[in-house]
Coordinates of C-alpha atoms in Angstrom, one line a residue:
X273 CA 180.8 92.3 127.0
X274 CA 177.3 91.7 128.8
X275 CA 175.0 91.3 126.0
X276 CA 172.0 90.5 128.4
X277 CA 168.8 92.2 127.5
X278 CA 165.1 92.2 128.2
X279 CA 162.6 91.0 125.5
X280 CA 162.0 93.7 123.1
X281 CA 158.7 95.2 121.9
X282 CA 158.7 93.0 118.6
X283 CA 159.5 90.1 120.5
X284 CA 156.5 90.3 122.8
X285 CA 154.1 91.1 120.2
X286 CA 151.7 93.0 122.4
X287 CA 148.0 91.1 122.3
X288 CA 146.4 94.6 122.1
X289 CA 148.0 95.7 119.0
X290 CA 145.6 95.2 116.5
X291 CA 147.0 97.3 113.6
X292 CA 148.6 94.9 110.8
X293 CA 149.8 95.3 107.6
X294 CA 148.6 93.9 104.1
X295 CA 149.4 90.4 105.3
X296 CA 147.6 90.6 108.6
X297 CA 151.1 90.6 110.6
X298 CA 151.5 92.7 113.6
X299 CA 153.6 96.1 112.6
X300 CA 156.2 96.4 115.2
X301 CA 159.1 97.5 113.5
X302 CA 162.4 95.9 114.3
X303 CA 165.3 97.9 115.5
X304 CA 168.9 97.7 114.8
X305 CA 170.8 96.2 117.8
X306 CA 167.8 94.4 118.9
X307 CA 166.0 92.2 116.6
X308 CA 168.3 93.2 113.5
X309 CA 171.8 93.4 113.0
X310 CA 173.6 96.4 113.2
X311 CA 174.6 97.9 109.9
X312 CA 177.9 97.5 108.9
X313 CA 178.7 100.7 107.6
X314 CA 178.2 104.4 108.5
X315 CA 176.2 106.8 106.4
X316 CA 178.8 109.0 104.2
X317 CA 176.3 111.9 104.7
X318 CA 173.3 112.8 107.1
X319 CA 171.7 116.2 108.1
X320 CA 171.7 115.2 111.6
X321 CA 173.7 113.2 114.1
X322 CA 172.3 112.2 117.6
X323 CA 174.2 110.6 120.3
X324 CA 172.4 109.1 122.8
X325 CA 168.9 107.6 122.8
X326 CA 167.4 109.0 126.0
X327 CA 163.8 110.0 125.7
X328 CA 164.3 113.4 124.5
X329 CA 166.9 112.6 121.8
X330 CA 164.4 109.9 120.6
X331 CA 161.5 111.9 120.4
X332 CA 163.7 114.4 118.3
X333 CA 165.1 111.8 116.1
X334 CA 161.3 110.6 115.3
X335 CA 160.2 114.1 114.6
X336 CA 163.3 114.8 112.5
X337 CA 162.9 111.6 110.6
X338 CA 159.2 112.1 109.6
X339 CA 160.1 115.9 108.7
X340 CA 162.4 114.2 106.0
X341 CA 165.7 114.9 107.5
X342 CA 168.1 112.2 107.2
X343 CA 169.3 111.0 110.9
X344 CA 172.2 108.8 112.1
X345 CA 171.2 108.0 115.7
X346 CA 173.8 106.6 117.8
X347 CA 174.7 105.2 121.2
X348 CA 177.6 104.3 123.3
X349 CA 175.9 101.8 125.0
X350 CA 175.0 98.2 124.1
X351 CA 171.3 98.9 125.1
X352 CA 168.6 101.9 123.9
X353 CA 167.6 104.4 126.4
X354 CA 170.8 106.1 127.7
X355 CA 170.2 108.3 130.9
X356 CA 166.1 107.1 130.4
X357 CA 167.4 103.4 129.9
X358 CA 165.3 100.4 131.5
X359 CA 167.9 97.8 132.7
X360 CA 168.2 94.3 133.9
X361 CA 170.0 93.7 137.1
X362 CA 173.2 92.3 135.4
X363 CA 172.9 95.7 133.1
X364 CA 172.5 97.8 136.4
X365 CA 176.0 96.2 137.8
X366 CA 177.8 97.5 134.7
X367 CA 176.0 100.6 134.7
X368 CA 177.2 101.2 138.6
X369 CA 180.8 100.0 137.7
X370 CA 180.8 102.8 134.6
X371 CA 179.5 105.4 137.1
X372 CA 182.0 104.7 139.8
X373 CA 184.7 104.7 137.1
X374 CA 184.0 108.1 136.0
X375 CA 182.5 107.4 132.5
X376 CA 179.6 109.8 133.2
X377 CA 181.5 112.2 135.0
X378 CA 179.2 115.5 135.8
X379 CA 175.9 113.2 135.3
X380 CA 176.2 110.6 138.1
X381 CA 178.2 110.2 140.9
X382 CA 178.2 107.9 144.3
X383 CA 176.3 105.0 142.6
X384 CA 176.0 102.0 145.3
X385 CA 174.4 98.5 144.6
X386 CA 173.2 95.6 146.7
X387 CA 171.8 92.7 145.0
X388 CA 170.5 89.5 146.9
X389 CA 172.0 86.2 146.2
X390 CA 168.3 85.3 145.2
X391 CA 168.9 87.0 142.2
X392 CA 171.5 85.3 139.4
X393 CA 172.1 82.3 138.0
X394 CA 171.8 80.0 140.9
X395 CA 169.1 82.1 142.8
X396 CA 165.2 82.0 142.8
X397 CA 165.0 85.0 140.1
X398 CA 166.9 85.6 136.8
X399 CA 168.8 89.2 136.1
X400 CA 166.5 89.7 132.8
X401 CA 163.3 89.1 134.9
X402 CA 163.5 92.7 135.8
X403 CA 163.5 96.1 134.2
X404 CA 164.5 99.1 136.3
X405 CA 164.2 102.5 135.2
X406 CA 167.1 105.0 135.7
X407 CA 164.5 107.8 136.0
X408 CA 161.0 106.4 136.5
X409 CA 158.5 108.7 135.4
X410 CA 154.8 108.7 135.1
X411 CA 152.4 110.2 132.3
X412 CA 149.4 112.7 132.9
X413 CA 146.3 111.9 130.8
X414 CA 146.1 115.2 129.7
X415 CA 149.6 116.0 128.4
X416 CA 151.7 117.2 125.5
X417 CA 153.6 113.9 125.6
X418 CA 150.3 111.4 125.3
X419 CA 148.9 114.0 122.4
X420 CA 152.3 113.3 120.4
X421 CA 152.3 109.5 121.2
X422 CA 148.6 109.4 119.6
X423 CA 149.6 111.5 116.6
X424 CA 152.9 110.0 115.8
X425 CA 151.3 106.1 116.3
X426 CA 154.2 105.4 118.8
X427 CA 151.4 104.4 121.4
X428 CA 151.0 101.4 119.0
X429 CA 154.4 99.8 120.0
X430 CA 153.3 100.3 123.8
X431 CA 151.1 99.3 126.5
X432 CA 149.6 101.3 129.0
X433 CA 148.1 100.8 132.8
X434 CA 146.1 103.2 134.8
X435 CA 147.3 104.7 138.1
X436 CA 144.9 106.3 140.3
X437 CA 146.5 105.5 143.7
X438 CA 148.1 108.8 145.5
X439 CA 149.0 108.4 149.0
X440 CA 150.5 110.9 151.6
X441 CA 152.5 110.0 154.6
X442 CA 151.3 111.7 157.8
X443 CA 151.5 111.0 161.4
X444 CA 153.0 107.5 160.5
X445 CA 150.3 106.5 158.4
X446 CA 149.3 106.4 154.8
X447 CA 146.4 108.3 153.8
X448 CA 144.9 107.8 150.4
X449 CA 143.7 111.2 148.9
X450 CA 140.7 112.9 149.0
X451 CA 140.8 114.5 145.4
X452 CA 137.1 114.7 143.9
X453 CA 134.1 116.5 144.6
X454 CA 132.3 113.1 145.3
X455 CA 134.8 111.9 147.7
X456 CA 134.6 115.1 149.5
X457 CA 130.9 115.2 149.7
X458 CA 130.8 111.5 150.9
X459 CA 133.8 111.9 153.4
X460 CA 132.2 111.6 157.0
X461 CA 135.4 112.8 158.5
X462 CA 135.2 116.2 156.9
X463 CA 133.3 119.0 158.7
X464 CA 130.7 121.1 156.8
X465 CA 132.9 124.2 156.4
X466 CA 135.9 122.2 155.3
X467 CA 133.9 120.5 152.7
X468 CA 132.4 123.9 151.4
X469 CA 136.2 125.2 151.2
X470 CA 137.8 122.3 149.4
X471 CA 134.7 122.3 146.7
X472 CA 135.3 126.2 146.4
X473 CA 138.8 125.7 145.8
X474 CA 138.2 122.6 143.1
X475 CA 135.7 124.9 141.3
X476 CA 138.4 128.0 141.2
X477 CA 141.7 126.0 140.2
X478 CA 140.5 124.4 137.1
X479 CA 140.3 127.8 135.4
X480 CA 142.2 129.7 137.9
X481 CA 144.1 131.9 135.1
X482 CA 140.7 133.6 134.5
X483 CA 140.3 135.0 137.9
X484 CA 143.4 136.9 138.7
X485 CA 141.5 139.0 141.3
X486 CA 141.9 136.1 143.4
X487 CA 145.5 135.1 143.0
X488 CA 147.3 138.1 141.5
X489 CA 148.6 139.7 145.1
X490 CA 149.7 136.4 145.9
X491 CA 152.1 135.7 142.8
X492 CA 155.1 135.9 144.6
X493 CA 153.7 134.2 147.6
X494 CA 154.1 130.5 148.8
X495 CA 151.3 128.4 148.0
X496 CA 150.3 127.4 151.6
X497 CA 149.6 131.2 152.5
X498 CA 147.4 131.4 149.4
X499 CA 145.2 128.4 150.4
X500 CA 145.0 129.5 154.0
X501 CA 143.9 132.9 153.4
X502 CA 141.9 132.7 150.4
X503 CA 140.2 129.1 151.3
X504 CA 140.7 128.7 154.9
X505 CA 142.1 125.4 154.2
X506 CA 144.2 123.9 157.2
X507 CA 147.6 122.2 156.7
X508 CA 146.4 118.7 156.1
X509 CA 144.7 119.6 153.0
X510 CA 147.1 122.1 152.0
X511 CA 149.8 119.1 152.3
X512 CA 147.6 116.8 150.0
X513 CA 146.9 119.6 147.5
X514 CA 150.5 120.8 147.1
X515 CA 152.6 117.4 147.7
X516 CA 150.3 114.7 146.4
X517 CA 148.4 116.3 144.1
X518 CA 150.6 119.1 142.8
X519 CA 153.6 116.9 143.2
X520 CA 155.5 119.9 144.5
X521 CA 158.9 119.6 146.5
X522 CA 158.9 122.6 148.5
X523 CA 156.7 124.8 150.8
X524 CA 158.1 127.7 149.0
X525 CA 156.8 127.0 145.5
X526 CA 154.9 130.1 144.3
X527 CA 151.2 130.3 144.2
X528 CA 150.6 130.4 140.3
X529 CA 153.0 127.3 139.7
X530 CA 151.5 125.3 142.3
X531 CA 147.8 126.0 141.0
X532 CA 149.2 124.8 137.4
X533 CA 150.4 121.6 138.7
X534 CA 147.2 120.9 141.0
X535 CA 145.0 121.5 137.8
X536 CA 147.2 119.2 135.6
X537 CA 146.3 116.5 138.1
X538 CA 142.5 117.1 138.2
X539 CA 142.1 117.9 134.6
X540 CA 143.8 114.3 134.0
X541 CA 140.9 112.6 135.3
X542 CA 138.2 111.0 133.1
X543 CA 140.3 111.7 130.1
X544 CA 140.6 107.8 129.3
X545 CA 138.9 106.6 132.9
X546 CA 138.4 107.4 136.1
X547 CA 141.9 107.8 136.8
X548 CA 144.6 110.9 136.3
X549 CA 147.8 109.0 135.3
X550 CA 149.2 106.1 133.3
X551 CA 152.6 104.5 133.0
X552 CA 153.9 101.9 130.5
X553 CA 154.2 98.5 130.9
X554 CA 157.6 96.7 130.9
X555 CA 159.3 100.0 131.9
X556 CA 159.0 103.6 132.1
X557 CA 161.2 106.3 130.0
X558 CA 163.1 103.4 128.4
X559 CA 160.0 102.0 126.8
X560 CA 159.0 105.0 125.4
X561 CA 162.5 106.1 124.0
X562 CA 162.7 102.6 122.2
X563 CA 159.0 103.2 120.7
X564 CA 160.3 106.5 119.5
X565 CA 163.3 105.1 118.0
X566 CA 161.0 102.4 116.1
X567 CA 158.9 105.1 114.9
X568 CA 162.1 106.7 113.7
X569 CA 163.6 103.7 111.8
X570 CA 160.4 103.3 110.0
X571 CA 161.0 106.9 108.8
X572 CA 164.4 106.2 107.7
X573 CA 166.7 106.9 110.7
X574 CA 169.9 104.7 110.6
X575 CA 170.6 103.3 114.2
X576 CA 173.9 102.0 115.4
X577 CA 174.5 100.7 119.2
X578 CA 177.9 100.9 120.5
X579 CA 178.8 103.5 118.2
X580 CA 180.3 106.6 120.4
X581 CA 180.8 109.6 119.0
X582 CA 184.3 110.6 119.2
X583 CA 184.8 114.2 117.9
X584 CA 183.1 116.7 115.5
X585 CA 184.8 119.4 113.5
X586 CA 182.8 122.4 113.2
X587 CA 184.5 123.7 110.4
X588 CA 184.6 120.6 108.2
X589 CA 181.4 119.4 109.6
X590 CA 182.7 116.0 110.0
X591 CA 181.8 113.6 112.7
X592 CA 184.3 110.9 113.8
X593 CA 182.9 107.6 115.8
X594 CA 184.9 105.7 117.8
X595 CA 185.3 102.5 115.3
X596 CA 187.3 105.2 113.0
X597 CA 184.3 105.8 110.7
X598 CA 183.0 109.1 109.4
X599 CA 179.8 111.0 108.4
X600 CA 179.5 114.3 106.9
X601 CA 177.2 116.4 108.8
X602 CA 174.6 119.1 106.9
X603 CA 172.9 120.3 109.9
X604 CA 173.5 119.7 113.5
X605 CA 175.0 117.2 116.0
X606 CA 172.9 116.6 119.2
X607 CA 174.9 114.9 122.1
X608 CA 173.4 113.7 125.3
X609 CA 175.6 115.0 128.2
X610 CA 176.5 111.1 129.1
X611 CA 177.9 110.6 125.5
X612 CA 179.8 114.0 124.8
X613 CA 183.0 113.5 123.1
X614 CA 186.3 113.2 124.9
X615 CA 187.5 117.0 124.1
X616 CA 184.6 118.6 124.5
X617 CA 184.4 122.0 126.2
X618 CA 181.8 124.4 127.4
X619 CA 179.6 121.4 127.9
X620 CA 176.3 122.8 129.9
X621 CA 176.4 122.9 133.6
X622 CA 174.5 120.4 135.9
X623 CA 173.5 122.4 138.8
X624 CA 170.4 120.6 139.9
X625 CA 171.0 117.4 142.1
X626 CA 168.5 114.5 141.9
X627 CA 168.8 111.8 144.3
X628 CA 167.4 108.4 143.8
X629 CA 167.1 105.1 146.1
X630 CA 165.6 102.2 144.1
X631 CA 164.6 98.9 146.0
X632 CA 162.8 95.9 144.9
X633 CA 161.2 93.9 147.8
X634 CA 159.9 90.4 147.9
X635 CA 156.3 91.5 148.6
X636 CA 153.5 92.3 146.4
X637 CA 152.7 95.7 148.3
X638 CA 148.8 94.8 147.8
X639 CA 147.9 97.4 150.5
X640 CA 149.0 100.3 148.7
X641 CA 147.4 99.1 145.3
X642 CA 143.7 99.1 144.3
X643 CA 142.3 96.1 143.1
X644 CA 143.1 95.8 139.1
X645 CA 145.7 98.3 139.3
X646 CA 149.3 97.5 139.7
X647 CA 151.0 101.0 140.8
X648 CA 150.6 103.5 143.1
X649 CA 152.7 106.9 144.4
X650 CA 153.3 107.7 147.8
X651 CA 154.6 111.4 148.5
X652 CA 156.3 112.1 152.1
X653 CA 155.6 115.9 152.8
X654 CA 158.3 118.2 153.9
X655 CA 158.7 117.7 157.9
X656 CA 156.9 114.1 157.5
X657 CA 160.3 112.0 158.1
X658 CA 162.4 111.7 161.4
X659 CA 165.3 113.8 159.6
X660 CA 162.7 116.7 159.3
X661 CA 163.0 116.7 155.7
X662 CA 163.1 120.3 153.9
X663 CA 161.8 118.7 150.6
X664 CA 159.0 116.3 149.7
X665 CA 160.3 112.8 148.8
X666 CA 158.1 111.0 146.2
X667 CA 157.7 107.3 145.5
X668 CA 156.5 105.3 142.7
X669 CA 155.7 101.9 143.8
X670 CA 155.3 99.2 140.6
X671 CA 154.3 95.6 141.2
X672 CA 154.4 92.6 139.0
X673 CA 151.5 93.4 137.3
X674 CA 153.7 96.2 135.5
X675 CA 155.9 93.9 134.1
X676 CA 158.9 95.1 135.5
X677 CA 159.6 92.4 138.3
X678 CA 158.4 88.8 139.2
X679 CA 155.2 87.5 140.9
X680 CA 155.4 88.4 144.5
X681 CA 158.0 91.2 144.0
X682 CA 157.4 95.1 144.0
X683 CA 160.1 97.8 142.7
X684 CA 160.1 101.2 144.8
X685 CA 161.5 104.4 143.4
X686 CA 162.3 107.2 145.9
X687 CA 163.5 110.4 144.8
X688 CA 164.2 113.7 146.3
X689 CA 165.9 116.9 144.8
X690 CA 167.5 117.7 148.3
X691 CA 171.1 118.0 147.5
X692 CA 174.1 116.3 149.2
X693 CA 174.2 114.2 152.4
X694 CA 171.0 115.5 153.9
X695 CA 169.0 114.0 150.8
X696 CA 170.4 110.6 151.3
X697 CA 169.8 110.8 155.0
X698 CA 166.1 111.6 154.0
X699 CA 165.9 108.5 151.3
X700 CA 166.8 106.2 154.0
X701 CA 164.5 107.5 156.4
X702 CA 161.7 107.2 153.9
X703 CA 162.7 103.4 153.2
X704 CA 162.5 103.1 157.1
X705 CA 159.2 104.3 157.1
X706 CA 158.2 102.7 154.2
X707 CA 159.2 99.3 155.3
X708 CA 157.8 99.4 158.6
X709 CA 154.2 100.8 157.4
X710 CA 154.1 97.7 154.6
X711 CA 154.8 95.2 157.5
X712 CA 152.5 96.5 159.8
X713 CA 149.6 96.8 157.5
X714 CA 150.1 93.4 155.9
X715 CA 151.0 91.2 158.9
X716 CA 149.0 88.6 160.3
X717 CA 148.1 89.2 164.0
X718 CA 148.9 86.3 166.1
X719 CA 146.1 86.0 168.3
X720 CA 143.1 88.2 169.8
X721 CA 145.1 89.5 172.6
X722 CA 147.0 91.5 169.9
X723 CA 143.9 92.7 168.1
X724 CA 142.2 94.0 170.8
X725 CA 143.6 96.5 173.3
X726 CA 142.5 99.1 175.8
X727 CA 143.1 102.8 174.9
X728 CA 144.2 105.5 177.5
X729 CA 140.6 106.5 178.3
X730 CA 139.9 102.9 179.3
X731 CA 137.7 102.1 176.1
X732 CA 138.5 99.0 174.1
X733 CA 139.9 99.6 170.6
X734 CA 140.6 97.2 167.5
X735 CA 144.0 97.4 166.3
X736 CA 143.1 97.7 162.5
X737 CA 146.6 97.1 160.8
X738 CA 144.9 95.5 157.8
X739 CA 143.1 98.8 157.4
X740 CA 146.2 100.7 156.9
X741 CA 145.4 102.3 160.7
X742 CA 149.2 102.0 161.8
X743 CA 150.4 102.0 165.5
X744 CA 153.8 102.4 166.6
X745 CA 153.8 99.8 169.2
X746 CA 153.2 96.9 166.9
X747 CA 156.3 95.3 166.1
X748 CA 155.7 92.8 163.1
X749 CA 157.2 89.2 163.5
X750 CA 158.6 89.1 159.7
X751 CA 161.3 91.3 158.0
X752 CA 161.1 92.7 154.6
X753 CA 163.5 91.0 152.1
X754 CA 165.2 93.2 149.7
X755 CA 166.1 91.8 146.4
X756 CA 167.8 95.0 145.4
X757 CA 169.1 98.5 146.5
X758 CA 170.5 101.0 144.4
X759 CA 171.5 104.3 145.0
X760 CA 172.8 107.2 142.9
X761 CA 173.3 110.9 142.7
X762 CA 172.4 112.5 139.2
X763 CA 172.5 115.8 138.0
X764 CA 170.7 118.0 135.5
X765 CA 170.6 121.0 133.8
X766 CA 166.9 121.4 134.4
X767 CA 165.3 122.2 137.6
X768 CA 162.5 120.4 138.5
X769 CA 159.6 122.0 137.0
X770 CA 157.6 124.4 139.3
X771 CA 155.5 124.7 136.2
X772 CA 155.7 123.4 132.7
X773 CA 157.0 126.7 131.2
X774 CA 158.7 126.9 127.8
X775 CA 160.7 129.9 129.1
X776 CA 163.0 127.6 131.0
X777 CA 164.5 126.7 127.5
X778 CA 164.5 130.0 126.4
X779 CA 166.3 130.2 123.0
X780 CA 167.9 133.3 123.1
X781 CA 169.3 132.8 126.7
X782 CA 173.0 132.4 126.7
X783 CA 173.0 130.7 130.1
X784 CA 175.3 127.5 129.9
X785 CA 172.6 125.6 131.6
X786 CA 170.3 126.2 128.7
X787 CA 168.8 123.4 126.5
X788 CA 170.7 123.1 123.7
X789 CA 173.8 125.1 124.6
X790 CA 176.3 125.1 122.1
X791 CA 179.8 123.4 122.1
X792 CA 181.6 124.2 118.6
X793 CA 178.5 123.1 116.4
X794 CA 177.2 120.5 119.1
X795 CA 173.8 121.0 120.5
X796 CA 173.6 119.1 123.9
X797 CA 170.1 117.7 125.4
X798 CA 169.6 117.9 129.2
X799 CA 169.7 115.0 131.7
X800 CA 166.3 113.9 133.2
X801 CA 165.1 116.5 136.0
X802 CA 163.7 115.7 139.2
X803 CA 160.2 116.1 137.9
X804 CA 158.2 112.8 138.3
X805 CA 156.3 113.7 135.2
X806 CA 156.8 113.5 131.4
X807 CA 156.0 116.9 131.0
X808 CA 159.4 118.7 130.3
X809 CA 160.4 115.8 127.4
X810 CA 158.1 117.5 124.6
X811 CA 159.2 121.1 125.8
X812 CA 162.9 119.9 125.1
X813 CA 162.4 118.2 122.0
X814 CA 160.6 121.2 120.6
X815 CA 163.3 123.7 121.4
X816 CA 165.9 121.3 119.8
X817 CA 163.8 120.8 116.8
X818 CA 163.4 124.4 116.2
X819 CA 167.0 125.2 116.6
X820 CA 167.7 122.6 113.6
X821 CA 165.0 123.1 111.4
X822 CA 164.3 126.9 112.2
X823 CA 160.6 126.4 113.3
X824 CA 158.8 123.8 115.3
X825 CA 155.5 124.5 113.0
X826 CA 155.8 121.0 111.6
X827 CA 156.8 119.1 114.8
X828 CA 155.0 115.5 114.6
X829 CA 152.9 117.0 111.8
X830 CA 152.7 113.6 109.9
X831 CA 151.0 112.6 106.7
X832 CA 150.1 108.8 107.0
X833 CA 148.9 107.5 103.3
X834 CA 146.4 105.5 105.2
X835 CA 145.3 108.1 107.8
X836 CA 141.7 107.7 107.5
X837 CA 141.9 103.8 108.2
X838 CA 144.8 104.0 110.7
X839 CA 144.8 107.3 112.6
X840 CA 143.4 106.6 116.2
X841 CA 141.3 109.3 117.9
X842 CA 141.0 109.4 121.7
X843 CA 138.2 106.8 121.9
X844 CA 140.0 104.3 119.9
X845 CA 143.2 104.7 121.8
X846 CA 141.0 103.9 124.8
X847 CA 140.1 100.8 123.5
X848 CA 143.2 99.4 122.5
X849 CA 146.2 101.2 124.1
X850 CA 145.6 100.6 127.7
X851 CA 145.6 97.2 129.2
X852 CA 144.4 95.7 132.2
X853 CA 142.8 92.6 133.9
X854 CA 140.4 90.7 131.3
X855 CA 137.5 90.8 133.9
X856 CA 137.6 94.5 134.5
X857 CA 137.1 97.5 131.8
X858 CA 138.8 100.0 133.1
X859 CA 138.4 102.3 130.1
X860 CA 134.5 102.8 130.9
X861 CA 134.1 106.4 132.0
X862 CA 131.2 107.2 133.8
X863 CA 129.6 110.4 134.9
X864 CA 129.4 110.7 138.6
X865 CA 126.1 112.2 140.0
X866 CA 126.2 113.8 143.9
X867 CA 124.0 112.3 146.1
X868 CA 123.2 115.7 147.3
X869 CA 124.4 119.5 146.6
X870 CA 126.7 121.6 148.3
X871 CA 126.5 125.1 147.7
X872 CA 129.8 127.0 146.3

């Protein structure tokens, strides 16, 4: 049995965690199976059993435990996170074997893994130096999850970094977004009429719901048509707004849904600094899952790893586990699709496909990341690849400063919702384009003959590879070294959100793919969707909470005894939970004054 794991939160003792107990010690609660041994016995009576420690299940466990329910939270794996886990390379190897042996049938399939000989006992890198997310996510600064992290104090167990680099791939080149009024005003490449149109749209979209007279007739129309007809925008700017700012997957995204997503990005600026997005160091959803599990443990939840649910009898309300132990359940049993009992029936369908390709490259990819930051997002809009992709491919790039890979390496997370063989081809084409681009943009030109050239009109030109001006004729002398390539197909009962809409989790719906669909007294959670953000997590957890408790009115309504001294408001959170290089205060939010004025 592989018992390797990464260093845990308590063992890292994050330097910015300034909250302490009465003895002056940092408060990072230990978690069973990591720092503390697992309990020898299973509680005989509990209100709720939760099988699987994925993000939604972990949020639910913490919410229930703080509300006063007794919770037994189990996981058949030897690590926390389930379908949201952050794994070492050796753990990934075991996971791939389990997928291909059918242990996660209906949830994952067709897993393929390549690991370089440079990773391992005899190699340059150790397995546990890497933390690979099974479902990489980013966190918008203005979101329900971030509010819950602060209110529940789970943020005290985590460290966050900013992400402000968003690139879109066009014409064999990565273009950085022009996404603020200041950038639009100072962009010399934009014509005056284009600037006016963009500024007018940015003003409109911040409160678009208050102006139905502008968009009502386009409610069932794709967003591109709306932007062309109402704001006279061209295809390049529409592509940026829809796919890189709105992070939509398809041209078919309806106008209200796309407007909601574009506003989500823009309103997240300057909440905690001049950036719209955060991500957690040391791993994504797996890190957040572990944080909520620790919070639940503090509130009294019991944790047991390698403790799968074998069966549940809704008549006797007895849950039986793989070790033969039993628990009488007062309320409900909640189960992740990956950890359903062997005799489960009427398991929710997983009709939505997500294709993922994760790579670790031996390069820092600094060309795509701003100084003092350690991550970026690259979007490949439809028809930008040689495969003429029908759906966008989204890529999250994390460098070593994110603490998920060693110095001099970088992790690329590629995701598409294009199903079948075509989706896999799109991921391959994306990887090929990224490899070619980073080599061109980082290569040292050998001599002046390569630096200077002559254009078709006879004028001399400078081949500015360093500035990201890619040119197809340039062939780099080096090759990119891959330390890992992991491909797999994942399924979900949750569609990639066109908009964060609670009706997707309609409590009255009897459709099989509804979150919380019941199988003889068992409530099922949903696998992660193709949505790049965490926006679905709180909505799903609230629905399950309401089904168990009867109302979500007290969802994470927490009464700490030391509330006056300890609860952090947004300003304090600014100063303590976000981290970056010591010489840069990235938390300082400045008001941007325009050098001039454009009439709207």
